[in-house]
Structure formats: C-alpha cells, structure tokens
PDB file of C-alpha atoms and ligand atoms in Angstrom:
ATOM      1  CA  UNK A1435      27.672 -16.970  -2.569  1.00 78.00           C
ATOM      2  CA  UNK A1436      31.265 -16.884  -1.359  1.00 91.00           C
ATOM      3  CA  UNK A1437      32.021 -13.467   0.133  1.00 95.00           C
ATOM      4  CA  UNK A1438      35.128 -11.505  -0.882  1.00 97.00           C
ATOM      5  CA  UNK A1439      36.273  -8.124   0.429  1.00 97.00           C
ATOM      6  CA  UNK A1440      35.553  -5.128  -1.787  1.00 97.00           C
ATOM      7  CA  UNK A1441      38.579  -2.885  -2.170  1.00 93.00           C
ATOM      8  CA  UNK A1442      39.620   0.348  -3.876  1.00 89.00           C
ATOM      9  CA  UNK A1443      37.663   0.801  -7.115  1.00 93.00           C
ATOM     10  CA  UNK A1444      35.028  -1.786  -6.210  1.00 94.00           C
ATOM     11  CA  UNK A1445      34.370   0.048  -2.976  1.00 92.00           C
ATOM     12  CA  UNK A1446      33.986   3.351  -4.825  1.00 89.00           C
ATOM     13  CA  UNK A1447      31.560   1.805  -7.305  1.00 94.00           C
ATOM     14  CA  UNK A1448      29.574   0.155  -4.554  1.00 95.00           C
ATOM     15  CA  UNK A1449      27.761   3.248  -3.353  1.00 93.00           C
ATOM     16  CA  UNK A1450      26.434   4.054  -6.820  1.00 94.00           C
ATOM     17  CA  UNK A1451      24.808   0.601  -6.917  1.00 96.00           C
ATOM     18  CA  UNK A1452      23.008   0.903  -3.576  1.00 98.00           C
ATOM     19  CA  UNK A1453      21.345   4.320  -3.347  1.00 97.00           C
ATOM     20  CA  UNK A1454      20.942   5.702   0.175  1.00 98.00           C
ATOM     21  CA  UNK A1455      23.789   3.677   1.706  1.00 98.00           C
ATOM     22  CA  UNK A1456      27.011   5.249   3.000  1.00 97.00           C
ATOM     23  CA  UNK A1457      30.350   3.743   3.879  1.00 96.00           C
ATOM     24  CA  UNK A1458      31.024   4.436   7.556  1.00 96.00           C
ATOM     25  CA  UNK A1459      34.121   2.929   9.170  1.00 90.00           C
ATOM     26  CA  UNK A1460      34.331  -0.456   7.448  1.00 94.00           C
ATOM     27  CA  UNK A1461      30.541  -0.972   7.193  1.00 97.00           C
ATOM     28  CA  UNK A1462      27.755   0.227   4.949  1.00 98.00           C
ATOM     29  CA  UNK A1463      24.900   1.992   6.641  1.00 98.00           C
ATOM     30  CA  UNK A1464      21.449   3.356   5.809  1.00 98.00           C
ATOM     31  CA  UNK A1465      18.581   4.830   7.803  1.00 98.00           C
ATOM     32  CA  UNK A1466      14.967   3.945   6.942  1.00 98.00           C
ATOM     33  CA  UNK A1467      11.887   5.851   8.121  1.00 98.00           C
ATOM     34  CA  UNK A1468       8.321   4.673   8.466  1.00 98.00           C
ATOM     35  CA  UNK A1469       4.992   6.051   9.661  1.00 98.00           C
ATOM     36  CA  UNK A1470       4.965   4.000  12.829  1.00 98.00           C
ATOM     37  CA  UNK A1471       6.525   1.138  14.806  1.00 98.00           C
ATOM     38  CA  UNK A1472       4.434  -1.622  13.221  1.00 98.00           C
ATOM     39  CA  UNK A1473       5.620  -0.714   9.716  1.00 98.00           C
ATOM     40  CA  UNK A1474       9.225  -0.480  10.864  1.00 98.00           C
ATOM     41  CA  UNK A1475       9.003  -3.864  12.534  1.00 98.00           C
ATOM     42  CA  UNK A1476       7.288  -5.483   9.522  1.00 98.00           C
ATOM     43  CA  UNK A1477      10.227  -4.261   7.400  1.00 98.00           C
ATOM     44  CA  UNK A1478      12.681  -5.777   9.890  1.00 98.00           C
ATOM     45  CA  UNK A1479      10.821  -9.094   9.780  1.00 98.00           C
ATOM     46  CA  UNK A1480      11.138  -9.296   5.989  1.00 98.00           C
ATOM     47  CA  UNK A1481      14.842  -8.484   6.215  1.00 98.00           C
ATOM     48  CA  UNK A1482      15.401 -11.071   8.929  1.00 98.00           C
ATOM     49  CA  UNK A1483      14.192 -13.806   6.556  1.00 97.00           C
ATOM     50  CA  UNK A1484      16.516 -12.667   3.757  1.00 96.00           C
ATOM     51  CA  UNK A1485      19.465 -12.467   6.138  1.00 97.00           C
ATOM     52  CA  UNK A1486      18.800 -15.919   7.497  1.00 97.00           C
ATOM     53  CA  UNK A1487      18.596 -17.287   3.955  1.00 96.00           C
ATOM     54  CA  UNK A1488      22.076 -15.845   3.237  1.00 96.00           C
ATOM     55  CA  UNK A1489      23.385 -16.689   6.724  1.00 97.00           C
ATOM     56  CA  UNK A1490      24.459 -13.057   6.927  1.00 97.00           C
ATOM     57  CA  UNK A1491      23.136 -10.866   9.702  1.00 98.00           C
ATOM     58  CA  UNK A1492      22.788  -7.119  10.193  1.00 98.00           C
ATOM     59  CA  UNK A1493      23.842  -4.874  13.043  1.00 98.00           C
ATOM     60  CA  UNK A1494      20.747  -2.760  13.421  1.00 98.00           C
ATOM     61  CA  UNK A1495      18.821  -0.441  15.651  1.00 98.00           C
ATOM     62  CA  UNK A1496      15.137   0.366  15.806  1.00 98.00           C
ATOM     63  CA  UNK A1497      13.740   3.375  17.612  1.00 98.00           C
ATOM     64  CA  UNK A1498       9.959   3.598  17.126  1.00 98.00           C
ATOM     65  CA  UNK A1499       9.492   4.301  13.383  1.00 98.00           C
ATOM     66  CA  UNK A1500      13.179   4.476  12.428  1.00 98.00           C
ATOM     67  CA  UNK A1501      15.495   1.585  11.509  1.00 99.00           C
ATOM     68  CA  UNK A1502      19.259   1.999  11.065  1.00 98.00           C
ATOM     69  CA  UNK A1503      21.015  -0.928   9.394  1.00 98.00           C
ATOM     70  CA  UNK A1504      24.766  -1.541   9.307  1.00 98.00           C
ATOM     71  CA  UNK A1505      26.182  -4.298   7.159  1.00 98.00           C
ATOM     72  CA  UNK A1506      29.671  -5.744   7.149  1.00 98.00           C
ATOM     73  CA  UNK A1507      31.155  -9.201   6.927  1.00 98.00           C
ATOM     74  CA  UNK A1508      32.504  -9.913  10.394  1.00 97.00           C
ATOM     75  CA  UNK A1509      34.336 -13.067   9.334  1.00 97.00           C
ATOM     76  CA  UNK A1510      36.418 -11.097   6.792  1.00 97.00           C
ATOM     77  CA  UNK A1511      36.586  -7.819   8.722  1.00 97.00           C
ATOM     78  CA  UNK A1512      35.126  -5.551   6.060  1.00 97.00           C
ATOM     79  CA  UNK A1513      32.603  -4.872   3.326  1.00 98.00           C
ATOM     80  CA  UNK A1514      32.000  -7.682   0.846  1.00 98.00           C
ATOM     81  CA  UNK A1515      29.921  -8.501  -2.215  1.00 97.00           C
ATOM     82  CA  UNK A1516      27.490 -10.228   0.153  1.00 97.00           C
ATOM     83  CA  UNK A1517      26.861  -6.952   2.008  1.00 98.00           C
ATOM     84  CA  UNK A1518      26.200  -5.321  -1.344  1.00 97.00           C
ATOM     85  CA  UNK A1519      23.718  -8.026  -2.360  1.00 97.00           C
ATOM     86  CA  UNK A1520      21.798  -7.780   0.891  1.00 98.00           C
ATOM     87  CA  UNK A1521      21.776  -3.960   0.842  1.00 98.00           C
ATOM     88  CA  UNK A1522      20.327  -4.096  -2.623  1.00 98.00           C
ATOM     89  CA  UNK A1523      17.623  -6.587  -1.549  1.00 98.00           C
ATOM     90  CA  UNK A1524      16.814  -4.360   1.440  1.00 98.00           C
ATOM     91  CA  UNK A1525      16.421  -1.348  -0.871  1.00 98.00           C
ATOM     92  CA  UNK A1526      14.015  -3.350  -2.996  1.00 98.00           C
ATOM     93  CA  UNK A1527      11.884  -4.258   0.018  1.00 98.00           C
ATOM     94  CA  UNK A1528      11.843  -0.640   1.160  1.00 98.00           C
ATOM     95  CA  UNK A1529      10.761   0.635  -2.252  1.00 97.00           C
ATOM     96  CA  UNK A1530       7.926  -1.902  -2.656  1.00 91.00           C
TER      97      UNK A1530
HETATM   98  N1  H2B B1670      26.831 -12.128   9.541  1.00 78.49           N
HETATM   99  C1  H2B B1670      27.652 -11.147   9.172  1.00 78.49           C
HETATM  100  N2  H2B B1670      27.185  -9.920   8.964  1.00 78.49           N
HETATM  101  N3  H2B B1670      28.956 -11.402   8.977  1.00 78.49           N
HETATM  102  C2  H2B B1670      29.488 -12.614   9.149  1.00 78.49           C
HETATM  103  O1  H2B B1670      30.697 -12.774   8.964  1.00 78.49           O
HETATM  104  C3  H2B B1670      28.621 -13.659   9.550  1.00 78.49           C
HETATM  105  C4  H2B B1670      27.254 -13.362   9.751  1.00 78.49           C
HETATM  106  N4  H2B B1670      29.054 -14.876   9.705  1.00 78.49           N
HETATM  107  N5  H2B B1670      26.411 -14.315  10.168  1.00 78.49           N
HETATM  108  C5  H2B B1670      28.204 -15.987   9.940  1.00 78.49           C
HETATM  109  C6  H2B B1670      26.876 -15.623  10.545  1.00 78.49           C
HETATM  110  C7  H2B B1670      29.028 -16.973  10.773  1.00 78.49           C
HETATM  111  O2  H2B B1670      29.375 -16.394  12.012  1.00 78.49           O
HETATM  112  C8  H2B B1670      28.352 -18.297  10.971  1.00 78.49           C
HETATM  113  C9  H2B B1670      29.208 -19.197  11.823  1.00 78.49           C
HETATM  114  O3  H2B B1670      28.117 -18.881   9.731  1.00 78.49           O
END
C-alpha cells in the first residue's frame, strides 16, 4: 500500500472510521487498558507483527496494564491512509 497524506475532509472522516482514536498534533492516538501487564504485552506483540508486515511502526508507551499508541507516517510528516489501516487492524485485535 502506497501511503498518501489525509487532508481536510478525509481527515474529518477518519475518526468516524476508527472508534476510540483521536487526532492529536499530526498523529492519531488511542489508549488501551488491560487487566494486567501480560495481557498488555501480548496485545503489543500481535501489533508488532502487523506493523512489521506493513513496514510501518508505532510510537507507543506501555505502563503496566496500559498501552498508548500513536500513529503517523514519519516519511510524509503526517497522518496517512496507512495509519488508518493499521489503527483499524489494532481495533480489531483489541475487540477480539
Ligand atoms: N513507520 C512509520 N510510522 N512511519 C514511517 O514513515 C516509516 C515507518 N517508515 N517505518 C519506514 C519504517 C522507513 O523508515 C523504512 C526505511 O522503510
């Protein structure tokens, strides 16, 4: 998938497509909560494999049972369709 920057209308529509995510200064961001560290880390492991497959990597933080993920496309300096795709795959993992 070739990434392209989302702008104006596309950026407004984006948030409706990826529930839970917010646009915060040129990235999209969501916080995920778990019962404990092992569950949080298992979630991160699944995401790592998806990100590697897309060659697109998150900025993220884990504190015990909480994971905060920020996605942007560094090479293009903003939010792209690729960030949207990965956010949507992450939501699916979280819900299942
Ligand atoms: N991840 C993210 N989030 N944005 C990028 O622009 C990016 C990446 N670029 N992972 C990739 C790696 C690039 O640096 C390598 C050289 O393909």
